[in-house]
XYZ file of C-alpha atoms in Angstrom:
590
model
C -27.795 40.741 42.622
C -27.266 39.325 46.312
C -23.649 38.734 46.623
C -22.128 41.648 43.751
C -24.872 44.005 44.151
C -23.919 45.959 47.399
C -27.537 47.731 47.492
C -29.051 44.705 48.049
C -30.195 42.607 50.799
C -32.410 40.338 49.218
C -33.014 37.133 48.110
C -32.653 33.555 49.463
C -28.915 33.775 50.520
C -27.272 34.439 53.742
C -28.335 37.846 55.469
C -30.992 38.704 53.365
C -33.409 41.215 54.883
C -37.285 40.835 54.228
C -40.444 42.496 55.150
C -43.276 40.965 55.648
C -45.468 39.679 52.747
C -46.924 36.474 50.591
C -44.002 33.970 50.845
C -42.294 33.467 47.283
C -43.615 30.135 45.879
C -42.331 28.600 42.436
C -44.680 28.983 39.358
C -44.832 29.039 36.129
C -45.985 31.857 34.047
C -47.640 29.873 30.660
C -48.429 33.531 29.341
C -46.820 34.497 25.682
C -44.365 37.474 25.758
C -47.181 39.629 24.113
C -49.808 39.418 26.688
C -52.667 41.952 26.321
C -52.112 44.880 28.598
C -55.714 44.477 29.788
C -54.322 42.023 31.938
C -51.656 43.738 33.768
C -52.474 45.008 37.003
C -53.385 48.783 37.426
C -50.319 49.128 40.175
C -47.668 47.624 37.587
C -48.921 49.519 34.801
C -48.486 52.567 36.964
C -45.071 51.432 38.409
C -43.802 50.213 34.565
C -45.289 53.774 32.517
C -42.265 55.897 32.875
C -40.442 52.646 31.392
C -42.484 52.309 28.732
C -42.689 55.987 27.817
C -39.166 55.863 27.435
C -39.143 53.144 25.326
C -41.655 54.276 23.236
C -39.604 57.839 22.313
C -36.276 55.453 21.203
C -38.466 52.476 19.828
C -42.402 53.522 18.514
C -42.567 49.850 17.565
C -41.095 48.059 21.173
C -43.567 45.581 22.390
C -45.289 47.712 25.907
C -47.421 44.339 26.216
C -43.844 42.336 26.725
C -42.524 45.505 28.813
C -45.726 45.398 31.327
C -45.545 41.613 31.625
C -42.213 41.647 32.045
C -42.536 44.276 35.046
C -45.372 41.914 36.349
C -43.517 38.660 36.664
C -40.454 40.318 38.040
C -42.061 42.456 40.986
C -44.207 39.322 41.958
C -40.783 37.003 42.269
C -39.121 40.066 44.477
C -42.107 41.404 46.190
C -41.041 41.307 50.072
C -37.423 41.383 49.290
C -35.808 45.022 50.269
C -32.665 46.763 49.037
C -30.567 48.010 51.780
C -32.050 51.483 51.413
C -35.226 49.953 52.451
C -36.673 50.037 48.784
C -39.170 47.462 47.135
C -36.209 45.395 45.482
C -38.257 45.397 41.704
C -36.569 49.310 41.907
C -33.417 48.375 41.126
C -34.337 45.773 38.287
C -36.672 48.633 37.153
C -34.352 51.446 37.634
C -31.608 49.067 35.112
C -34.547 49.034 32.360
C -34.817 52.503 33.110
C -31.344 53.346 32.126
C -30.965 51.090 29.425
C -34.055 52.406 27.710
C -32.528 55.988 28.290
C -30.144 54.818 25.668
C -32.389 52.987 23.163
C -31.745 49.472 23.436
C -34.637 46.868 21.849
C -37.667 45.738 24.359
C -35.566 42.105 24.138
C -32.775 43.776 26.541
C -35.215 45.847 28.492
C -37.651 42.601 29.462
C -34.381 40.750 30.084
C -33.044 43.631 32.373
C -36.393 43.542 34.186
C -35.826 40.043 35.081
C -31.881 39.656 35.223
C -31.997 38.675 38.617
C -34.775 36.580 39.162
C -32.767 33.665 38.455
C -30.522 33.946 41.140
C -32.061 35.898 43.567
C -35.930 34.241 43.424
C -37.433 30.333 42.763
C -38.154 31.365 39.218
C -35.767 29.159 36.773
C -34.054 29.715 33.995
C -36.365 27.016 32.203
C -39.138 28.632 33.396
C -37.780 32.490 31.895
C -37.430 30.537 28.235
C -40.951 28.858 28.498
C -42.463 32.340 29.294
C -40.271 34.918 27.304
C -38.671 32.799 24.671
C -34.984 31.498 24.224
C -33.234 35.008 23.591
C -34.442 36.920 27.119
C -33.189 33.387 28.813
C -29.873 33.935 26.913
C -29.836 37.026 28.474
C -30.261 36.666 31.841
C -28.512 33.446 32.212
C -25.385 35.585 30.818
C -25.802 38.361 33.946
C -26.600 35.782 36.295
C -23.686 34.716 39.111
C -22.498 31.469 39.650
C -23.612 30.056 42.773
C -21.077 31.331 45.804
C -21.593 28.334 48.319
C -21.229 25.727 44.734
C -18.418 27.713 43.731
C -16.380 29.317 46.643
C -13.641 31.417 46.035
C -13.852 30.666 42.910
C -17.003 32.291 42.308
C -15.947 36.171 41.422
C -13.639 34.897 39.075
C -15.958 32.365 36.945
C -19.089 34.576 36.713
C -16.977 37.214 34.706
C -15.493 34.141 32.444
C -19.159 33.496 32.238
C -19.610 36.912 31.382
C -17.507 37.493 28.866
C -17.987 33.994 27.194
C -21.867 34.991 27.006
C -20.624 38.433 25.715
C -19.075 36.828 22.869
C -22.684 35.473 21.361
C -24.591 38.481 22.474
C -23.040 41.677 23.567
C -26.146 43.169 25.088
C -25.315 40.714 28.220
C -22.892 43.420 28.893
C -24.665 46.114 28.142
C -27.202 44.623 30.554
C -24.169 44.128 33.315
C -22.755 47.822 32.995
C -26.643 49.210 33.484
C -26.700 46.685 36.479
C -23.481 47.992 38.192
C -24.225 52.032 37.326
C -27.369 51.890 39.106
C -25.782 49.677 41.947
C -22.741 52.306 41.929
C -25.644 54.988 42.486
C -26.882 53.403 45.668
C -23.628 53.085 46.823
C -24.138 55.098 49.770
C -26.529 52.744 51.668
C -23.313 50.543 51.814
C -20.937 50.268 55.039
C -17.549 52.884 54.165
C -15.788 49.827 53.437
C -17.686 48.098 51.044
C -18.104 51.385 49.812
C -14.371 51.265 48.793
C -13.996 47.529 47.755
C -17.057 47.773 45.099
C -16.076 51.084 43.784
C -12.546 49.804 43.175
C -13.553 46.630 40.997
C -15.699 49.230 39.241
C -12.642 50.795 38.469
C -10.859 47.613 37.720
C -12.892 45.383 35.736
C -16.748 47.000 34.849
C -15.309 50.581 33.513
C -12.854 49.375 31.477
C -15.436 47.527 29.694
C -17.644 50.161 29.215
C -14.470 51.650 27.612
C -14.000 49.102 25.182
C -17.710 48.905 24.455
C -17.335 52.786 23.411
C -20.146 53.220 25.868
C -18.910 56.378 27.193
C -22.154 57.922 28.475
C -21.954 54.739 31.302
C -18.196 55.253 31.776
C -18.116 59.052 32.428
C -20.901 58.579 35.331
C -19.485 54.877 36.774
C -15.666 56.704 36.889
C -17.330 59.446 39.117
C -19.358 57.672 41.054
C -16.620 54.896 41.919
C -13.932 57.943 42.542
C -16.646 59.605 44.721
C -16.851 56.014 46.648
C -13.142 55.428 46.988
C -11.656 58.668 47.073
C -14.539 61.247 48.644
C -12.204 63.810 49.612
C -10.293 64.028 46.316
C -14.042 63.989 44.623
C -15.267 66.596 47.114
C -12.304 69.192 45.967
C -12.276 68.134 41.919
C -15.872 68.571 42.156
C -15.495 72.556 43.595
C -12.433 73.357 41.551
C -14.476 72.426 38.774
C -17.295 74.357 39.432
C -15.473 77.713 39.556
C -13.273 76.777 36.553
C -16.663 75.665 34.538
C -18.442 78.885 35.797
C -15.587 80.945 33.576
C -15.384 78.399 30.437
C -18.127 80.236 28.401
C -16.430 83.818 28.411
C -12.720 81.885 28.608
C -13.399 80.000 25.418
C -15.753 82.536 23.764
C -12.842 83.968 21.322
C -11.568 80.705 20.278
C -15.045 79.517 19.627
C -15.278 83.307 17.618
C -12.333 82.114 15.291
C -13.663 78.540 14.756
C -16.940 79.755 13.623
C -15.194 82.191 11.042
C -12.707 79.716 10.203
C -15.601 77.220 9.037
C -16.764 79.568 7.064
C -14.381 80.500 5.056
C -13.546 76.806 4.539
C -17.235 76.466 2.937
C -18.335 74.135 6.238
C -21.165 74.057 8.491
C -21.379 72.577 12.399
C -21.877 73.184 15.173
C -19.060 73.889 18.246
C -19.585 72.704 22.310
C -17.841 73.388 25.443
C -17.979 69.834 26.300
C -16.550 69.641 30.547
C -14.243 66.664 31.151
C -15.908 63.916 34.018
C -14.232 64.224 37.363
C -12.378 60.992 37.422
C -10.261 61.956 34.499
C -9.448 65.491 35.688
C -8.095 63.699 38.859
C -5.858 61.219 36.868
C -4.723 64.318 34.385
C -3.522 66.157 37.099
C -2.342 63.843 39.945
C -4.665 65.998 42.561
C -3.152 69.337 41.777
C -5.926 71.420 41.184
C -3.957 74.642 42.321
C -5.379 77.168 39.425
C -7.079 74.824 37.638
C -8.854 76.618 34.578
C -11.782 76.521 32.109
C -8.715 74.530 29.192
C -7.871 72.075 32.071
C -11.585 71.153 32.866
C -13.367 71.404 29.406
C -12.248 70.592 25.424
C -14.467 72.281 22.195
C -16.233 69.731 20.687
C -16.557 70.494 16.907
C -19.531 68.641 15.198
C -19.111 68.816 11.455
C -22.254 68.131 8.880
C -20.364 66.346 6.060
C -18.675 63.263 5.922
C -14.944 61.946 6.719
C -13.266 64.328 3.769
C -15.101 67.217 5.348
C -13.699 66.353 9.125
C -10.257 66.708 7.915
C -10.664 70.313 6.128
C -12.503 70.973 9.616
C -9.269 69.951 11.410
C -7.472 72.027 8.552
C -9.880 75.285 9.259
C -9.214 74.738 13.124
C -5.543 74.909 12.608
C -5.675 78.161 10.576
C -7.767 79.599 13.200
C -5.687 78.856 16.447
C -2.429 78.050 16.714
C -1.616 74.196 16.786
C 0.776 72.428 19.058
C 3.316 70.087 16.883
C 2.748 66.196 17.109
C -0.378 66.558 19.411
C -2.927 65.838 16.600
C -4.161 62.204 16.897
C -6.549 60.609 14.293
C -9.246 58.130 15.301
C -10.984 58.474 12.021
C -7.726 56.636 9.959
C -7.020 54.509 13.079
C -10.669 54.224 14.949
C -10.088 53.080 18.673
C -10.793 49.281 19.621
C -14.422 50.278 20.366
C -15.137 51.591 17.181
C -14.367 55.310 18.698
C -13.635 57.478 15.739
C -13.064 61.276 15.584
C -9.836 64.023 15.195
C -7.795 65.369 18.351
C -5.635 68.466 18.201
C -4.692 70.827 20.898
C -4.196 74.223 20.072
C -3.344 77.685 21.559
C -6.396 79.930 22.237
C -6.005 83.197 21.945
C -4.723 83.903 25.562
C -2.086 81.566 25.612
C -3.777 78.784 27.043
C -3.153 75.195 25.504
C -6.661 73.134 24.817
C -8.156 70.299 23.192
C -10.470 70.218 20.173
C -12.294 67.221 18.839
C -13.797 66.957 15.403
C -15.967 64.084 14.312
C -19.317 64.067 12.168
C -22.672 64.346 13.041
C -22.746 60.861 11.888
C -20.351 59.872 13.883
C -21.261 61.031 16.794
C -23.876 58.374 18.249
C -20.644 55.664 18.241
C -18.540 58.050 19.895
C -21.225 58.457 22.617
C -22.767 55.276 23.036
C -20.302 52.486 20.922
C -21.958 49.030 20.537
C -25.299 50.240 22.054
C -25.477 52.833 18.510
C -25.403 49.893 16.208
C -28.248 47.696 18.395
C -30.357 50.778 18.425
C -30.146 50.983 14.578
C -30.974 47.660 14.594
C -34.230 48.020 16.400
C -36.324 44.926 17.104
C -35.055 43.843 13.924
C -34.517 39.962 15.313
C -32.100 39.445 12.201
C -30.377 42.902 11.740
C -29.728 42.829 15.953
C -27.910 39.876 15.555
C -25.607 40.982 13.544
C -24.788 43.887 15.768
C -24.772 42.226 18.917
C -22.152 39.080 17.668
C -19.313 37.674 16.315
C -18.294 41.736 15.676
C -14.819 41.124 14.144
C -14.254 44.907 14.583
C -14.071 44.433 18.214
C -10.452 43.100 18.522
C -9.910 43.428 21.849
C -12.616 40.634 22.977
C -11.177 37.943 20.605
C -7.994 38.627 21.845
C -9.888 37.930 25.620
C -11.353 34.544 24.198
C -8.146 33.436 22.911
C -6.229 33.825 26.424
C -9.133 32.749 28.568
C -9.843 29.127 28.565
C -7.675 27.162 30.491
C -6.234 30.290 32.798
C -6.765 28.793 36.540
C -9.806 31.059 38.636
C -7.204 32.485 40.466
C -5.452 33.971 37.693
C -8.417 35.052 35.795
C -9.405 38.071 37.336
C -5.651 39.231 37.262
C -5.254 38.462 33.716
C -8.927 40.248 32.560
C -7.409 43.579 34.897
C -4.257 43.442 32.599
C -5.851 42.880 29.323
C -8.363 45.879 30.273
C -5.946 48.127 31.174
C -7.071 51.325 29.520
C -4.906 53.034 26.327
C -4.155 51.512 23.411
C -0.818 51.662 20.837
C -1.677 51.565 16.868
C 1.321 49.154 15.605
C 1.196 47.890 11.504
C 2.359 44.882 10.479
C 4.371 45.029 6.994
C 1.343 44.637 5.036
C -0.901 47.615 7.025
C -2.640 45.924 9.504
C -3.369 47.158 12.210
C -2.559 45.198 15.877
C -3.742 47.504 18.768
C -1.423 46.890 22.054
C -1.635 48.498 25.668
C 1.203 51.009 25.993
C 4.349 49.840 27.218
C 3.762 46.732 25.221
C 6.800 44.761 23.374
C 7.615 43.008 20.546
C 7.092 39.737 21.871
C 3.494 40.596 22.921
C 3.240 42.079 19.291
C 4.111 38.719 17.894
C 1.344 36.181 20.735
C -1.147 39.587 19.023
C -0.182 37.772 15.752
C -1.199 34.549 16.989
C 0.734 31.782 19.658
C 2.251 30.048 16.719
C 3.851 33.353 15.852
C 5.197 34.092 19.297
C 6.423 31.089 20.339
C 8.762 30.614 17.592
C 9.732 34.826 17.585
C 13.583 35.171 17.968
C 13.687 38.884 17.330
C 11.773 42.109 15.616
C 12.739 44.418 12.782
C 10.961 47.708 13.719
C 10.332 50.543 11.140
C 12.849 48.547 9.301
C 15.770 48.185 12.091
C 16.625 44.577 13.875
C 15.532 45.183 17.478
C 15.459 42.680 20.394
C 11.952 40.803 21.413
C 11.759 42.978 24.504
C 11.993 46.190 22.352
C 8.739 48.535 23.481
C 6.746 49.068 20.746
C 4.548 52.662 19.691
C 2.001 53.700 17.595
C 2.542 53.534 14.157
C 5.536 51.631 14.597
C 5.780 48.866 11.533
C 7.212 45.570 12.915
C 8.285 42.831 11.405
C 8.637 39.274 13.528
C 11.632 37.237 12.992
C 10.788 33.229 13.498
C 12.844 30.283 13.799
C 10.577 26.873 13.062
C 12.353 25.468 16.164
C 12.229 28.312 17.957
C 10.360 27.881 21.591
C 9.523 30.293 24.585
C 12.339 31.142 27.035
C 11.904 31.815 30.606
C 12.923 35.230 30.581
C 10.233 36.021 27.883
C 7.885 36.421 31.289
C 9.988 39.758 32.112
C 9.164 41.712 29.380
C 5.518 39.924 27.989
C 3.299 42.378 28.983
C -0.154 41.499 27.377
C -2.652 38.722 29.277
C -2.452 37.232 25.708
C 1.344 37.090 25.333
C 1.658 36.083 29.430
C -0.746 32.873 29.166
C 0.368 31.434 26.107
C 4.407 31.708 27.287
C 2.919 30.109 30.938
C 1.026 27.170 29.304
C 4.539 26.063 26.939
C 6.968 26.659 29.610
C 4.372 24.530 31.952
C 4.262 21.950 29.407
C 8.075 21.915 28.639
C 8.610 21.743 32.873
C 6.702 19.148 33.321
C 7.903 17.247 29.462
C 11.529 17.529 30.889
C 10.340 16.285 34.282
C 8.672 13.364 33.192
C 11.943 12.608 30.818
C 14.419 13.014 34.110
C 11.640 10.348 35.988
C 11.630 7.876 33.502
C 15.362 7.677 32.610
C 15.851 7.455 36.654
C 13.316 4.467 36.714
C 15.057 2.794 33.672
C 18.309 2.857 35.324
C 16.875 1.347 38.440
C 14.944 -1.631 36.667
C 17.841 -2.338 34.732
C 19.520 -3.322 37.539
C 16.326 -5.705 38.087
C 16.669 -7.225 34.722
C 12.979 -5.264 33.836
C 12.665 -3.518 30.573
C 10.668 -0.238 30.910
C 10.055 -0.274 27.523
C 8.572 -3.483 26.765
C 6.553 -3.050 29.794
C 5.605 0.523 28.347
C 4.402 -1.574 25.150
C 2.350 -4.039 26.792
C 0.379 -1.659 28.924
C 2.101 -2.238 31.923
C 3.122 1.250 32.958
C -0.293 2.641 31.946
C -1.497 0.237 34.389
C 0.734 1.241 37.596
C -0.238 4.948 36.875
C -3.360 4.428 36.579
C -3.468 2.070 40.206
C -1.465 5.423 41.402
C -3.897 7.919 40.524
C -2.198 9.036 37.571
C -3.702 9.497 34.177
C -0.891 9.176 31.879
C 2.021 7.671 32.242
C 4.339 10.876 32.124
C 2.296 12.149 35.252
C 3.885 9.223 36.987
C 7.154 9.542 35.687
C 7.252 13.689 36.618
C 5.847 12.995 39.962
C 9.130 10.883 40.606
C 10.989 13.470 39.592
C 9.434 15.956 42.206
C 9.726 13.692 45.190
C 5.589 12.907 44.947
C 6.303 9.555 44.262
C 8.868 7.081 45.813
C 11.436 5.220 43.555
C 10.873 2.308 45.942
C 7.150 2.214 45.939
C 7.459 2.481 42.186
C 10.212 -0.202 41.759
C 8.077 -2.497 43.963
C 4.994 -2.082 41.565
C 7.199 -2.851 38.269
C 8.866 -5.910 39.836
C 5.458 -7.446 40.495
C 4.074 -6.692 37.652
């Protein structure tokens, strides 16, 4: 993309960077999505093979025909436009199919990822990508195409990832689609000034990894945490990456008796599986260890991944064999399977003592559960396949993913430049388990309260909250809140927010909805304090407000003011934006 995709210098828009070719004309494409590959171009069918081979080993039945056509329209929109490496610009549209069929996804997302910037970036029209490819490929690149900057402004950043996530909501493959986009664009990075470098790799950070996090699509945040840490921080990269190179060169032989243990362990516990050294990314090595990499060995860089073939009852005697094996360290066993993740992330932690002393992590999930844990939403669209109906149902309205109802609920009405603010909070990685009396479950960011507990209930719940019983005691609203903490919320029907609620909310949700009353009580007290002032002053004029209220009158003045309700008036004369006199003057000659 032109203005978010800092590999590119293409397109129509302000230092764009061409070489010389046809000139881009519009046109319409009146060819069905299944054209016969006969009539693809050698070149493109060339160019678009290693796509389509890759497609073909996740998908035997994708549609090539819609893959090669799909290639063909897009490299004719961007043929003369050049990424800043000096690259045909169809790569990079090319190289986002690529990785997105690397992971399985239907021909549907692949076509769309072929063309996701033709919209913006080209003459070609959104109209015109529904006439040729049908209504859900336009759904999809609509959804990953940005708001125009020079319509927009400042405002721009902020709206196209409201547009994103509102377009997420009916089909989470626009997502998908965005997090392909930015991994490839993180991968170019380097063709990118030093600090642009740093600014992209930072709202990586902020706002695109996170979501990859609560997609569960871990294979795309492992690589987009590097590659932005390697952008931002290249000296801090440069040593993780050598400390973990000699601490990774010793893991085999430092985790070979554990591993010895676990195998006999199974065994005797009647199980079967299979165990991994699986090395921790370099971003999260970083963060685990401030920097210090002093010593750092084989149990700081890598955990034993323990796949199990059984089902859930057979991960838990798994967890039961590793304990008898290796010596477990209290309270450090954490279960995803009971309480899966917000993206669907489900599998057993423990860390345990090897047998030199040295504390490590195991994971245990199934080899059924294993795809989620890797890839999250993108597992359940590849089972769906092309499967129009069953893809549907994997791709919206999941009720499992709490997190982005929770987003939708806060979002509309949040001012632009709040937005992006609020979406960083609501991201912010982690996650707290807390029950309600009757066992659900209402996931929270750590360090989260009571009160933001009780918006996670709903706004009607939080704004009449005067206080929390948790795990059975009275606490105060500002009371931090854990996992597996039961709370209760205590309610008053009159009860309202209170300015002070603002801080200890900690949640986007909680934050917005206490904003928006307190707004609305400001400016309801306001207009109360204008209109008893302008009473007082017309009674001295022998001019009832009220009766003039009643016949339309003060509707009337407002609306010759600018105002478009009467309490706007009556608030602005209580913040100085409106003269008593002026006003006075309008009644009297009324």
């Amino acid at each position: 993309m032109t203005t978010l995709d800092p590999a590119s210098s293409a397109g129509p828009g302000p230092g764009a960077s061409a070489a010389p070719g046809p000139p881009l004309r519009r046109r319409r494409f009146p060819v069905p999505l299944r054209r016969r590959a006969g009539a693809v171009p050698d070149p493109a069918r060339a160019a678009v093979a290693p796509l389509i081979d890759a497609h073909r080993s996740a998908c035997p039945g994708g549609d090539e025909a819609g893959l090669l056509y799909g290639y063909t329209v897009a490299e004719r929109l961007h043929r003369g436009q050049l990424r800043k490496s000096g690259a045909p610009y169809i790569t990079h549209p090319l190289a986002v199919a690529m990785i997105l069929a690397g992971m399985g996804l239907d021909t549907t997302t692949l076509v769309a990822a072929l063309l996701h910037d033709t919209v913006e970036d080209t003459p070609y029209t959104l109209g015109e990508v529904r006439a040729d490819f049908g209504e859900e490929v336009a759904v999809l690149v609509d959804g990953v195409t940005k708001l125009d900057g020079e319509r927009w402004g400042d405002r721009a950043e902020a709206e196209t990832f409201r547009k994103i996530v509102l377009a997420a909501s009916a089909d989470l493959r626009v997502l998908v689609i965005k997090l392909a986009d930015r991994l490839h664009n993180l991968r170019t990075l380097r063709f990118q000034p030093a600090h642009k470098r740093a600014r992209y790799a930072k709202a990586s950070h902020e706002l695109l990894v996170p979501f990859a996090e609560r997609l569960g699509i871990h294979v795309l945040k492992r690589e987009m945490d590097d590659l932005a840490f390697a952008a931002r921080s290249p000296e801090a990269h440069r040593a993780t990456a050598a400390a973990m190179r000699v601490a990774l060169r010793e893991a085999r032989g430092a985790f070979g008796p554990a591993v010895a243990r676990l195998r006999s362990s199974l065994a005797e516990h009647g199980l079967r599986g299979s165990i991994e050294i699986r090395p921790s990314h370099l971003y999260a090595v970083h963060q685990a260890l401030g920097g210090d990499l002093a010593g750092l060995r084989p149990s700081d860089a890598a955990r034993l991944l323990l796949l199990v073939d059984g089902g859930v009852q057979d991960c838990y005697v798994a967890l039961g064999a590793v304990h008898a094996a290796l010596h477990p360290i209290p309270g450090q066993v954490r279960d995803f399977i009971a309480l899966p993740k917000d993206n669907l992330y489900r599998s057993l932690h423990t860390r345990v003592i090897d047998p030199g002393g040295d504390p490590f992590e195991v994971i245990v999930r199934s080899r059924a559960m294993h795809p989620v844990a890797e890839y999250g939403i993108v597992a359940h669209i590849r089972e769906a396949g092309d499967d129009g109906a069953a893809t549907a149902d994997a791709v919206a309205g999941r009720r499992d993913l709490v997190w982005l109802s929770r987003l939708l609920a806060w979002q509309s009405g949040v001012p632009s430049a709040e937005f992006l603010d609020q979406l960083r909070a609501d991201l912010a990685s982690g996650g707290e388990a807390v029950f309600t009396p009757s066992g659900e479950i209402v996931p929270l960011p750590p360090g989260a309260t009571a009160l933001d507990f009780a918006y996670a209930l709903g706004p009607g719940t939080g704004d009449r909250s005067i206080g929390a019983l948790v795990n059975g005691r009275l606490a105060p609203l500002s009371a931090e809140v854990r996992s597996g903490n039961v709370v209760e919320i205590l309610t008053d029907p009159g009860g309202s927010p209170s300015e002070d609620w603002l801080g200890f909310a900690t949640t986007a949700q909680a934050r917005v909805h206490i904003g928006r009353r307190l707004a609305r009580r400001r400016a309801d007290e306001a207009a109360e304090a204008g209109r008893r002032r302008l009473v007082r002053a017309l009674a001295g004029r022998r001019v009832d407000l009220l009766a003039a209220e009643a016949h339309g009158d003060s509707l009337a003045v407002a609306r010759d003011l600018g105002y478009a309700e009467i309490d706007e008036m009556y608030a602005a004369l209580t913040s100085g934006g409106l003269r008593l006199d002026d006003l006075l003057a309008r009644f009297t000659r009324a």
